[in-house]
Amino acid sequence: MKDLFSFLPARLDLVAYSLVIGVVIVSFIAGAASIFVWLERKVSGRIQDRLGPTRLGLFGLPQMIADAIKLLTKEDTSPDVADKFLFKLAPYLAFCASFVAFVSLPFGEGIVAYELNVAAFFVLAVLSSEIFGVILAGYASGSKWSLFGGIREAAQVVSYEVPRSMCVLIPVIVAGTLNLNTIGRQQMGFFWEWNLFHDPFTFCAFVIFFIVATASCKRAPFDLAEAESELVAGFHTEYSGLRWSYFFMAEYASMFAVSGAASLLFLGGWHTGFLPFEASASWGWGGHILNVLVFISKCSLLVMVMMWMRWSLPRLRIDQVMMTCLKYFLPISCVLLLGVCVWELFVPSVVELGWRYLSAAACALFMLGLVFRLLTGPLTMPRGQLPGAWAGVETPLMKAK
Amino acid sequence: MSLDLILFTAIASATALSALTVVFSRNIVRSALWLLLTLIGVSLLYFLLGAEFVGATQLIVYVGGTMVLVVFGVMLTAQQQFLKIRTRPQEWLVGGILAGSLFVLLVNASLKMGEGKAPPPSEALPGAGQIGVGFLTTYLLPFEIISVHLLVVLIGAAYLARAKRKPKEAPSDG
């Protein structure tokens, strides 16, 4: 990747490279955020039994352009009592942190802006500094709602950082490196080679990591920093227009970044899981494009699961949030860490292989069954009957018959 | 001038400038923010030197952990009378003398450190693996002492911050 600009004189190529990479990452984040906003509206619509945006064009897709124009042209206001300098700086701080995480996130074999040897550690470190934007926004707004949001966010993220780091350590112990490129490369091949199926501990660690990562992205059910039913809009109550949009771009970018970290650490990174060789090595540019597409779709799938969680679960109280982290996730992740060490040291390779095939097969069968039920089930239920998990529950209409 | 030198000059002067602003700023929240930028600048310098692990550690420990707590504390205590810092002349004098002598000492030490040594090749810098092995073999005792120290601090903090239960009053026979 670095020798793309080798035709330029020495050192100038690095400058050109970093400029181009910066522009690519910023436009990727902005584009992905606007698509995710559209998707979020669609997903929430479907979950709440409505349609979401439909009026504009195909599936309401041009709605995201309208959204962007609205955000760009909205008046940029700030309250009188605000600390103006900090108030204006805060959104950029939040955005910078999520932006920097993408620098060391590999999108494919060698498709990475800068290959760091400690990339897994670096992504965690950078993402955890995103909260400064939120805390400063909460303080500088000069509003009590915002301050409450900022304080909740600080308490929540500092606590959730601990189990998150421990869950990252578990696949790192299996891989023996902090380099995300190497971790991705090690999981080449069929899907049972993924770290997810390495042992029971990594499987649990993935679930815990995903929940904890959702919490550290301040997504519902952990969105106490916003909590629109209690705090108006929490830390971004006083923001409008473009500055507000930086906050939500940072949110979607960090959701994508943690999903990227999850798919690299547990879900085989850029590998399809159905090819026993490295696609980019055999197919050249086609393989690279396939890798990037696979990686982006894995991340988007995880982001969609986060949306699904947001629109299905009620928000927790702050004491419940802290209790879940400190009393459950922290001890569980400690046990998983010890367990994976013991597994690596003492378990014979036969058992390991057996577990790999068994758990992968069970997961694949479960997914196939799920897809089969989704495809064969009725799209709409007859009048008076409830769908899905509530099938067969008696409704007033059934009673009337 | 090489690119490394330009980058180093830019980052180092920005770091030094924000460090000075920490001292000269009157507003305590602004001071905390500039301290945050100083720490980020130091971690950037580590990255520039090729010490990725130390840079990332600086970020996660100071920027992600310590500074959050500092900003948190400052934000909650920065009420009207504590928001502005007033420094008396004698404090300027004592602080200035201390800072000046420390600065001279550090400059002397850092100039002597590089004398007569070839700069190490950038590839040979130890990664996380070598640092970990070093901690658990050669430097086991200092490592253990620091770990136990941190554990004591952790338990002490938890003890101080625990919810204090009032002794239950005897139920009155109403």
Coordinates of C-alpha atoms in Angstrom, one line a residue:
Chain A
M1 CA 0.0 0.0 0.0
K2 CA 2.8 2.4 0.9
D3 CA 4.5 2.2 -2.5
L4 CA 1.4 3.6 -4.3
F5 CA 3.2 6.9 -4.7
S6 CA 6.7 5.7 -5.3
F7 CA 6.9 7.7 -8.5
L8 CA 7.2 10.9 -6.4
P9 CA 10.5 12.0 -4.9
A10 CA 11.5 10.4 -1.6
R11 CA 9.6 11.6 1.5
L12 CA 7.1 13.5 -0.7
D13 CA 5.5 10.2 -1.5
L14 CA 4.8 9.6 2.2
V15 CA 3.2 13.0 2.5
A16 CA 1.0 12.4 -0.6
Y17 CA 0.2 8.9 0.7
S18 CA -0.9 10.2 4.1
L19 CA -3.0 13.0 2.6
V20 CA -4.8 10.5 0.3
I21 CA -5.3 8.0 3.1
G22 CA -6.8 10.8 5.3
V23 CA -9.2 11.8 2.6
V24 CA -10.2 8.2 1.9
I25 CA -10.9 7.4 5.6
V26 CA -12.9 10.6 6.2
S27 CA -15.0 10.0 3.2
F28 CA -15.5 6.4 4.1
I29 CA -16.6 7.4 7.6
A30 CA -19.0 10.0 6.3
G31 CA -20.4 7.8 3.6
A32 CA -20.8 4.8 5.9
A33 CA -22.4 7.0 8.6
S34 CA -25.0 8.3 6.2
I35 CA -25.8 4.8 4.9
F36 CA -26.0 3.5 8.5
V37 CA -28.4 6.3 9.4
W38 CA -30.7 5.4 6.5
L39 CA -30.3 1.7 7.6
E40 CA -31.0 2.5 11.2
R41 CA -34.3 4.3 10.2
K42 CA -35.3 1.3 8.0
V43 CA -34.4 -1.3 10.7
S44 CA -36.1 0.6 13.5
G45 CA -39.1 1.0 11.2
R46 CA -39.3 -2.7 10.5
I47 CA -38.9 -3.6 14.2
Q48 CA -41.6 -1.1 15.2
D49 CA -44.0 -2.4 12.5
R50 CA -43.7 0.6 10.2
L51 CA -41.9 1.3 7.0
G52 CA -39.3 4.0 7.7
P53 CA -38.4 6.4 4.9
T54 CA -40.2 5.5 1.6
R55 CA -41.2 8.7 -0.1
L56 CA -37.9 9.7 -1.8
G57 CA -36.7 7.4 -4.6
L58 CA -36.0 3.7 -4.3
F59 CA -36.4 2.5 -0.6
G60 CA -36.1 6.1 0.5
L61 CA -32.4 6.0 -0.2
P62 CA -32.0 9.6 -1.4
Q63 CA -33.3 10.5 2.1
M64 CA -29.7 10.4 3.3
I65 CA -28.8 13.2 0.9
A66 CA -31.7 15.2 2.2
D67 CA -30.5 14.5 5.7
A68 CA -27.0 15.7 4.9
I69 CA -28.2 18.9 3.3
K70 CA -30.4 19.6 6.3
L71 CA -27.4 19.1 8.7
L72 CA -25.1 21.3 6.6
T73 CA -27.5 24.2 6.3
K74 CA -28.8 24.2 9.8
E75 CA -27.8 27.2 12.0
D76 CA -24.8 26.6 14.2
T77 CA -26.0 27.8 17.6
S78 CA -24.2 27.8 21.0
P79 CA -25.7 28.8 24.4
D80 CA -24.8 32.0 26.1
V81 CA -23.4 30.3 29.2
A82 CA -21.3 27.9 27.2
D83 CA -17.5 27.8 27.3
K84 CA -17.3 28.7 23.6
F85 CA -13.8 27.4 22.9
L86 CA -14.4 24.0 24.5
F87 CA -17.9 23.8 23.1
K88 CA -16.6 24.2 19.5
L89 CA -13.6 21.9 20.1
A90 CA -15.5 18.9 21.6
P91 CA -17.1 17.4 18.4
Y92 CA -13.8 17.4 16.6
L93 CA -12.1 15.6 19.5
A94 CA -14.7 12.9 19.4
F95 CA -14.5 12.5 15.7
C96 CA -10.6 12.5 15.7
A97 CA -10.5 9.6 18.1
S98 CA -12.8 7.4 15.9
F99 CA -10.9 8.5 12.8
V100 CA -7.5 7.5 14.1
A101 CA -8.8 4.0 15.0
F102 CA -9.2 3.4 11.2
V103 CA -5.5 4.1 10.5
S104 CA -4.4 0.7 11.9
L105 CA -7.6 -1.3 11.0
P106 CA -6.8 -3.7 8.1
F107 CA -9.6 -4.0 5.5
G108 CA -7.9 -6.8 3.7
E109 CA -4.6 -8.6 3.1
G110 CA -2.2 -5.6 3.2
I111 CA -5.1 -3.1 2.8
V112 CA -4.2 -1.0 5.9
A113 CA -3.1 2.6 6.2
Y114 CA -0.3 1.8 8.6
E115 CA 0.6 -1.6 9.8
L116 CA 1.2 -1.3 13.5
N117 CA 2.7 -4.2 15.5
V118 CA 0.4 -3.3 18.4
A119 CA -2.7 -2.6 16.3
A120 CA -5.2 -4.4 18.6
F121 CA -3.9 -2.4 21.6
F122 CA -3.7 0.8 19.6
V123 CA -7.4 0.6 18.4
L124 CA -8.5 0.1 22.0
A125 CA -6.4 3.0 23.3
V126 CA -7.7 5.4 20.6
L127 CA -11.3 4.4 20.9
S128 CA -11.2 4.9 24.6
S129 CA -10.2 8.5 24.2
E130 CA -13.3 9.2 22.2
I131 CA -15.1 10.0 25.5
F132 CA -13.2 13.3 25.9
G133 CA -15.3 14.8 23.2
V134 CA -18.4 13.7 25.1
I135 CA -17.2 14.8 28.5
L136 CA -16.1 18.2 27.3
A137 CA -19.3 18.7 25.3
G138 CA -21.2 17.9 28.5
Y139 CA -19.2 20.3 30.6
A140 CA -18.9 23.1 28.0
S141 CA -22.6 23.3 27.1
G142 CA -23.3 24.9 30.5
S143 CA -26.5 22.9 30.8
K144 CA -27.3 20.4 33.6
W145 CA -28.7 17.8 31.2
S146 CA -25.5 17.8 29.2
L147 CA -23.3 17.6 32.3
F148 CA -25.2 14.6 33.6
G149 CA -24.8 12.9 30.2
G150 CA -21.1 13.6 30.2
I151 CA -20.6 12.3 33.8
R152 CA -22.6 9.1 33.1
E153 CA -20.6 8.6 29.9
A154 CA -17.3 9.0 31.8
A155 CA -18.2 6.5 34.5
Q156 CA -19.6 4.0 32.1
V157 CA -16.8 4.0 29.6
V158 CA -14.0 3.9 32.1
S159 CA -15.6 0.8 33.7
Y160 CA -16.4 -0.9 30.5
E161 CA -12.9 -0.4 29.2
V162 CA -11.6 -3.1 31.6
P163 CA -13.6 -6.1 30.5
R164 CA -13.2 -4.9 26.9
S165 CA -9.4 -5.0 27.1
M166 CA -9.6 -8.4 28.8
C167 CA -11.8 -9.8 26.0
V168 CA -9.4 -8.6 23.4
L169 CA -6.6 -10.3 25.3
I170 CA -8.2 -13.7 24.9
P171 CA -7.9 -14.0 21.1
V172 CA -4.5 -12.3 21.4
I173 CA -3.3 -15.1 23.7
V174 CA -4.5 -17.6 21.1
A175 CA -2.8 -15.7 18.3
G176 CA 0.4 -14.8 20.1
T177 CA 0.6 -11.3 18.6
L178 CA -1.0 -7.9 18.8
N179 CA -0.7 -7.3 15.1
L180 CA -4.2 -7.3 13.6
N181 CA -2.9 -8.2 10.1
T182 CA -1.2 -11.3 11.5
I183 CA -4.2 -12.2 13.5
G184 CA -6.3 -11.9 10.3
R185 CA -3.8 -14.0 8.3
Q186 CA -3.8 -16.8 10.9
Q187 CA -7.5 -17.4 10.4
M188 CA -7.2 -18.1 6.7
G189 CA -9.2 -21.0 5.4
F190 CA -12.6 -22.5 6.2
F191 CA -14.7 -20.9 8.8
W192 CA -13.8 -23.4 11.5
E193 CA -10.3 -21.9 11.4
W194 CA -11.8 -18.7 12.9
N195 CA -10.7 -17.8 16.5
L196 CA -14.4 -17.9 17.4
F197 CA -14.3 -21.7 17.2
H198 CA -10.9 -22.1 18.7
D199 CA -12.2 -23.1 22.2
P200 CA -15.2 -22.5 24.4
F201 CA -13.6 -19.5 26.0
T202 CA -13.0 -17.5 22.8
F203 CA -16.7 -18.2 21.9
C204 CA -17.9 -16.7 25.2
A205 CA -15.3 -13.9 24.9
F206 CA -16.8 -12.9 21.5
V207 CA -20.3 -12.6 23.0
I208 CA -19.0 -10.6 26.0
F209 CA -16.7 -8.4 23.8
F210 CA -19.6 -7.6 21.6
I211 CA -21.9 -6.5 24.4
V212 CA -19.1 -4.5 26.1
A213 CA -18.2 -2.9 22.9
T214 CA -21.8 -1.9 22.4
A215 CA -21.7 -0.3 25.8
S216 CA -18.5 1.5 25.1
C217 CA -19.9 3.0 21.9
K218 CA -22.7 4.3 24.1
R219 CA -25.3 2.5 22.0
A220 CA -28.7 1.5 23.5
P221 CA -29.4 -0.3 25.8
F222 CA -26.4 1.5 27.3
D223 CA -27.0 4.9 25.8
L224 CA -27.2 6.7 29.2
A225 CA -25.2 9.6 27.9
E226 CA -28.1 10.5 25.7
A227 CA -31.1 9.0 27.5
E228 CA -33.7 11.2 25.7
S229 CA -36.4 10.2 28.1
E230 CA -34.5 11.6 31.0
L231 CA -31.9 14.1 29.8
V232 CA -33.5 15.7 26.7
A233 CA -30.6 14.5 24.5
G234 CA -27.9 14.2 27.1
F235 CA -24.4 15.5 26.1
H236 CA -25.5 16.9 22.7
T237 CA -28.6 18.7 23.9
E238 CA -27.1 22.1 22.9
Y239 CA -25.6 21.1 19.6
S240 CA -27.1 21.6 16.2
G241 CA -26.3 21.2 12.6
L242 CA -22.8 20.2 11.5
R243 CA -21.3 20.1 15.0
W244 CA -24.0 17.6 16.1
S245 CA -23.4 15.5 13.0
Y246 CA -19.7 15.1 14.0
F247 CA -20.9 13.4 17.2
F248 CA -23.1 11.0 15.4
M249 CA -20.4 10.3 12.7
A250 CA -18.0 9.5 15.6
E251 CA -20.6 7.2 17.0
Y252 CA -21.2 5.3 13.8
A253 CA -17.5 5.3 13.1
S254 CA -16.6 3.8 16.4
M255 CA -19.4 1.2 16.0
F256 CA -17.8 0.2 12.7
A257 CA -14.3 0.2 14.3
V258 CA -15.2 -2.1 17.2
S259 CA -17.1 -4.3 14.8
G260 CA -14.0 -4.4 12.6
A261 CA -11.9 -5.3 15.7
A262 CA -14.4 -8.0 16.6
S263 CA -14.4 -9.5 13.1
L264 CA -10.6 -9.4 12.9
L265 CA -10.1 -10.9 16.4
F266 CA -12.9 -13.5 16.3
L267 CA -14.6 -13.8 12.9
G268 CA -11.7 -14.4 10.5
G269 CA -11.2 -10.8 9.4
W270 CA -11.3 -10.4 5.6
H271 CA -11.6 -14.2 4.9
T272 CA -14.8 -15.5 3.5
G273 CA -14.6 -18.7 5.4
F274 CA -15.3 -20.8 2.3
L275 CA -12.0 -20.5 0.5
P276 CA -9.0 -22.6 1.7
F277 CA -6.5 -20.1 0.3
E278 CA -5.8 -16.4 0.4
A279 CA -8.0 -14.8 -2.3
S280 CA -5.7 -11.8 -3.0
A281 CA -2.7 -14.1 -3.5
S282 CA -4.5 -16.2 -6.2
W283 CA -6.8 -13.7 -7.8
G284 CA -4.8 -10.4 -7.6
W285 CA -6.9 -7.3 -7.6
G286 CA -10.2 -9.3 -7.7
G287 CA -9.1 -11.0 -4.5
H288 CA -8.3 -7.7 -2.8
I289 CA -11.7 -6.3 -3.8
L290 CA -13.4 -9.5 -2.5
N291 CA -11.5 -9.2 0.8
V292 CA -12.5 -5.6 1.4
L293 CA -16.1 -6.4 0.5
V294 CA -16.2 -9.4 2.9
F295 CA -14.7 -7.3 5.7
I296 CA -17.1 -4.4 5.2
S297 CA -20.1 -6.8 5.1
K298 CA -19.0 -8.6 8.2
C299 CA -18.6 -5.2 10.0
S300 CA -22.0 -4.0 8.7
L301 CA -23.6 -7.2 9.8
L302 CA -22.3 -6.6 13.4
V303 CA -23.4 -3.0 13.2
M304 CA -26.9 -4.2 12.2
V305 CA -26.9 -6.5 15.2
M306 CA -26.2 -3.4 17.4
M307 CA -29.1 -1.7 15.8
W308 CA -31.3 -4.7 16.4
M309 CA -30.3 -4.6 20.1
R310 CA -31.0 -0.9 20.2
W311 CA -34.5 -1.2 19.0
S312 CA -35.5 -4.3 20.9
L313 CA -34.1 -3.7 24.4
P314 CA -35.2 -1.1 26.9
R315 CA -32.5 1.2 28.4
L316 CA -30.8 0.2 31.6
R317 CA -30.6 2.4 34.7
I318 CA -27.1 3.7 35.5
D319 CA -26.7 1.5 38.6
Q320 CA -27.7 -1.5 36.5
V321 CA -25.2 -0.6 33.9
M322 CA -22.4 -0.3 36.4
M323 CA -23.5 -3.5 38.2
T324 CA -23.6 -5.5 34.9
C325 CA -20.0 -4.4 34.2
L326 CA -18.3 -4.7 37.6
K327 CA -20.2 -7.6 39.0
Y328 CA -20.8 -9.8 35.9
F329 CA -18.6 -8.9 32.9
L330 CA -15.4 -8.2 34.8
P331 CA -15.4 -11.6 36.7
I332 CA -16.6 -13.5 33.7
S333 CA -13.8 -12.0 31.5
C334 CA -11.2 -12.8 34.2
V335 CA -12.4 -16.5 34.3
L336 CA -12.3 -16.6 30.5
L337 CA -8.8 -15.2 30.4
L338 CA -7.6 -17.9 32.9
G339 CA -9.5 -20.5 31.1
V340 CA -8.0 -19.8 27.7
C341 CA -4.5 -19.9 29.3
V342 CA -5.2 -23.3 30.8
W343 CA -6.7 -24.5 27.5
E344 CA -3.6 -23.3 25.5
L345 CA -1.2 -25.0 28.0
F346 CA -2.8 -28.3 28.8
V347 CA -5.5 -29.3 26.3
P348 CA -4.3 -31.9 23.7
S349 CA -4.7 -30.9 20.0
V350 CA -7.2 -33.7 19.4
V351 CA -9.7 -32.2 21.8
E352 CA -9.0 -28.8 20.2
L353 CA -9.7 -30.0 16.7
G354 CA -12.8 -31.8 17.9
W355 CA -14.1 -28.7 19.6
R356 CA -13.4 -26.7 16.4
Y357 CA -15.4 -28.9 14.1
L358 CA -18.2 -29.6 16.6
S359 CA -18.8 -26.0 17.5
A360 CA -18.4 -24.7 13.9
A361 CA -20.9 -27.4 12.7
A362 CA -23.3 -26.6 15.5
C363 CA -23.2 -22.9 14.6
A364 CA -23.5 -23.5 10.9
L365 CA -26.5 -25.8 11.5
F366 CA -28.1 -23.2 13.8
M367 CA -27.7 -20.5 11.2
L368 CA -29.0 -22.7 8.4
G369 CA -32.1 -23.6 10.5
L370 CA -32.7 -19.9 11.3
V371 CA -32.5 -18.9 7.7
F372 CA -34.8 -21.8 6.7
R373 CA -37.3 -20.8 9.3
L374 CA -37.1 -17.2 8.2
L375 CA -37.6 -18.1 4.5
T376 CA -40.4 -20.7 5.0
G377 CA -42.3 -18.8 7.7
P378 CA -45.3 -16.7 6.7
L379 CA -44.5 -13.1 5.9
T380 CA -47.7 -11.8 7.6
M381 CA -49.8 -13.5 10.2
P382 CA -53.5 -14.0 9.7
R383 CA -55.7 -11.5 11.4
G384 CA -55.7 -11.7 15.2
Q385 CA -52.6 -13.9 15.5
L386 CA -49.1 -12.8 16.7
P387 CA -45.9 -13.6 14.8
G388 CA -42.5 -14.9 15.9
A389 CA -41.9 -15.7 19.5
W390 CA -45.4 -14.8 20.4
A391 CA -47.0 -17.4 18.0
G392 CA -49.9 -19.1 19.7
V393 CA -50.4 -16.5 22.4
E394 CA -54.1 -15.8 22.8
T395 CA -55.1 -12.4 21.7
P396 CA -58.5 -10.6 22.3
L397 CA -59.5 -11.4 18.7
M398 CA -59.0 -15.1 19.2
K399 CA -61.0 -15.0 22.3
A400 CA -63.9 -13.3 20.5
K401 CA -64.0 -16.2 18.0
Chain B
M1 CA 15.4 19.0 6.2
S2 CA 14.1 15.5 6.4
L3 CA 10.5 14.6 7.0
D4 CA 11.3 13.1 10.4
L5 CA 12.9 16.3 11.6
I6 CA 9.9 18.4 10.3
L7 CA 7.4 16.1 12.1
F8 CA 9.5 16.0 15.2
T9 CA 9.8 19.8 15.3
A10 CA 6.1 20.3 14.8
I11 CA 4.9 17.7 17.3
A12 CA 7.6 18.6 20.0
S13 CA 6.9 22.3 19.8
A14 CA 3.1 21.7 19.9
T15 CA 3.6 19.5 23.0
A16 CA 5.9 22.1 24.7
L17 CA 3.4 24.9 23.9
S18 CA 0.5 23.0 25.3
A19 CA 2.6 22.1 28.4
L20 CA 3.3 25.8 28.9
T21 CA -0.4 26.6 28.5
V22 CA -1.2 24.1 31.2
V23 CA 0.8 26.2 33.6
F24 CA -0.2 29.7 32.3
S25 CA -4.0 29.0 31.8
R26 CA -6.1 30.6 34.6
N27 CA -9.1 28.3 33.9
I28 CA -8.7 24.9 35.5
V29 CA -10.8 23.0 32.9
R30 CA -8.8 24.5 30.1
S31 CA -5.6 23.5 32.0
A32 CA -6.9 19.9 32.1
L33 CA -7.6 20.0 28.4
W34 CA -4.1 21.3 27.6
L35 CA -2.6 18.6 29.8
L36 CA -4.6 16.1 27.7
L37 CA -3.1 17.5 24.5
T38 CA 0.4 17.4 26.0
L39 CA 0.0 13.7 26.9
I40 CA -1.3 13.0 23.4
G41 CA 1.7 14.9 22.0
V42 CA 4.1 12.8 24.1
S43 CA 2.5 9.6 22.8
L44 CA 2.9 10.9 19.2
L45 CA 6.6 11.5 19.9
Y46 CA 6.9 7.8 21.0
F47 CA 5.2 6.7 17.8
L48 CA 7.6 8.9 15.8
L49 CA 10.5 7.2 17.5
G50 CA 9.2 3.8 16.5
A51 CA 8.2 2.8 20.1
E52 CA 4.7 1.8 19.2
F53 CA 4.0 -0.2 22.3
V54 CA 5.1 2.6 24.7
G55 CA 3.0 5.1 22.6
A56 CA -0.1 3.0 22.7
T57 CA 0.4 2.4 26.5
Q58 CA 0.8 6.2 27.0
L59 CA -2.5 6.6 25.2
I60 CA -4.4 4.0 27.1
V61 CA -3.0 4.7 30.5
Y62 CA -2.8 8.5 30.6
V63 CA -5.2 9.6 27.9
G64 CA -7.8 6.9 28.3
G65 CA -7.6 6.4 32.0
T66 CA -5.9 9.0 34.1
M67 CA -7.0 12.1 32.2
V68 CA -10.6 10.9 32.1
L69 CA -10.5 10.8 35.9
V70 CA -8.7 14.2 36.1
V71 CA -11.2 15.9 33.8
F72 CA -14.1 14.1 35.7
G73 CA -12.8 15.5 39.0
V74 CA -12.1 18.9 37.7
M75 CA -15.5 19.2 36.1
L76 CA -17.3 18.3 39.3
T77 CA -15.2 20.6 41.5
A78 CA -15.0 23.6 39.0
Q79 CA -17.6 25.7 40.7
Q80 CA -17.6 29.5 40.6
Q81 CA -14.9 30.1 43.3
F82 CA -12.6 27.2 42.2
L83 CA -12.9 27.8 38.5
K84 CA -10.1 30.4 38.2
I85 CA -6.7 29.8 39.7
R86 CA -4.9 32.8 41.3
T87 CA -1.2 32.4 41.7
R88 CA 0.7 34.6 44.3
P89 CA 4.1 36.1 43.4
Q90 CA 6.0 34.0 45.9
E91 CA 4.5 30.9 44.4
W92 CA 5.7 32.0 41.0
L93 CA 9.2 32.5 42.5
V94 CA 9.5 29.0 44.2
G95 CA 7.8 27.2 41.3
G96 CA 10.0 29.1 38.8
I97 CA 13.3 28.2 40.6
L98 CA 12.3 24.5 40.9
A99 CA 11.2 24.3 37.3
G100 CA 14.3 26.0 36.0
S101 CA 16.7 23.8 38.0
L102 CA 14.8 20.6 36.9
F103 CA 14.9 21.8 33.3
V104 CA 18.7 22.4 33.4
L105 CA 19.2 19.0 35.0
L106 CA 17.0 17.2 32.4
V107 CA 18.7 19.0 29.5
N108 CA 22.1 18.1 30.8
A109 CA 21.1 14.5 31.3
S110 CA 19.5 14.1 27.9
L111 CA 22.4 15.7 26.1
K112 CA 24.9 13.4 27.8
M113 CA 22.8 10.3 27.1
G114 CA 23.3 10.4 23.3
E115 CA 27.0 11.0 23.5
G116 CA 29.3 8.7 21.5
K117 CA 26.6 6.3 20.6
A118 CA 25.3 5.4 17.2
P119 CA 21.5 5.8 16.9
P120 CA 19.9 2.3 17.2
P121 CA 18.4 0.9 14.0
S122 CA 14.7 1.4 14.0
E123 CA 14.0 -2.3 13.4
A124 CA 15.7 -3.4 16.5
L125 CA 13.3 -1.7 18.9
P126 CA 11.8 -4.3 21.3
G127 CA 8.1 -5.1 20.6
A128 CA 5.5 -6.1 23.1
G129 CA 6.8 -9.7 23.2
Q130 CA 10.3 -8.9 24.3
I131 CA 9.1 -6.3 26.8
G132 CA 6.8 -9.0 28.4
V133 CA 9.6 -11.6 28.5
G134 CA 11.9 -9.0 30.1
F135 CA 9.3 -8.2 32.8
L136 CA 8.9 -11.9 33.7
T137 CA 12.6 -12.8 33.7
T138 CA 15.3 -10.0 34.2
Y139 CA 13.0 -7.4 35.8
L140 CA 10.7 -9.7 37.7
L141 CA 11.3 -8.1 41.1
P142 CA 10.6 -4.5 40.2
F143 CA 7.6 -5.6 38.1
E144 CA 6.2 -7.5 41.1
I145 CA 6.9 -4.6 43.5
I146 CA 5.0 -2.2 41.2
S147 CA 2.1 -4.7 40.7
V148 CA 1.7 -5.2 44.5
H149 CA 2.0 -1.4 45.0
L150 CA -0.8 -0.8 42.4
L151 CA -2.9 -3.5 44.1
V152 CA -2.5 -1.8 47.4
V153 CA -3.5 1.5 45.9
L154 CA -6.6 -0.1 44.2
I155 CA -7.7 -1.7 47.5
G156 CA -7.1 1.6 49.3
A157 CA -9.1 3.5 46.8
A158 CA -12.0 1.0 47.0
Y159 CA -11.9 1.3 50.8
L160 CA -12.0 5.1 50.8
A161 CA -14.8 5.2 48.2
R162 CA -17.0 2.5 49.6
A163 CA -20.5 3.2 50.6
K164 CA -20.3 4.0 54.3
R165 CA -23.0 2.3 56.3
K166 CA -24.3 4.2 59.3
P167 CA -24.6 2.0 62.4
K168 CA -28.2 1.0 62.6
E169 CA -30.2 2.8 65.2
A170 CA -32.1 0.6 67.6
P171 CA -35.7 0.4 66.4
S172 CA -37.8 2.4 68.8
D173 CA -40.8 0.7 70.3
G174 CA -43.5 3.0 68.9

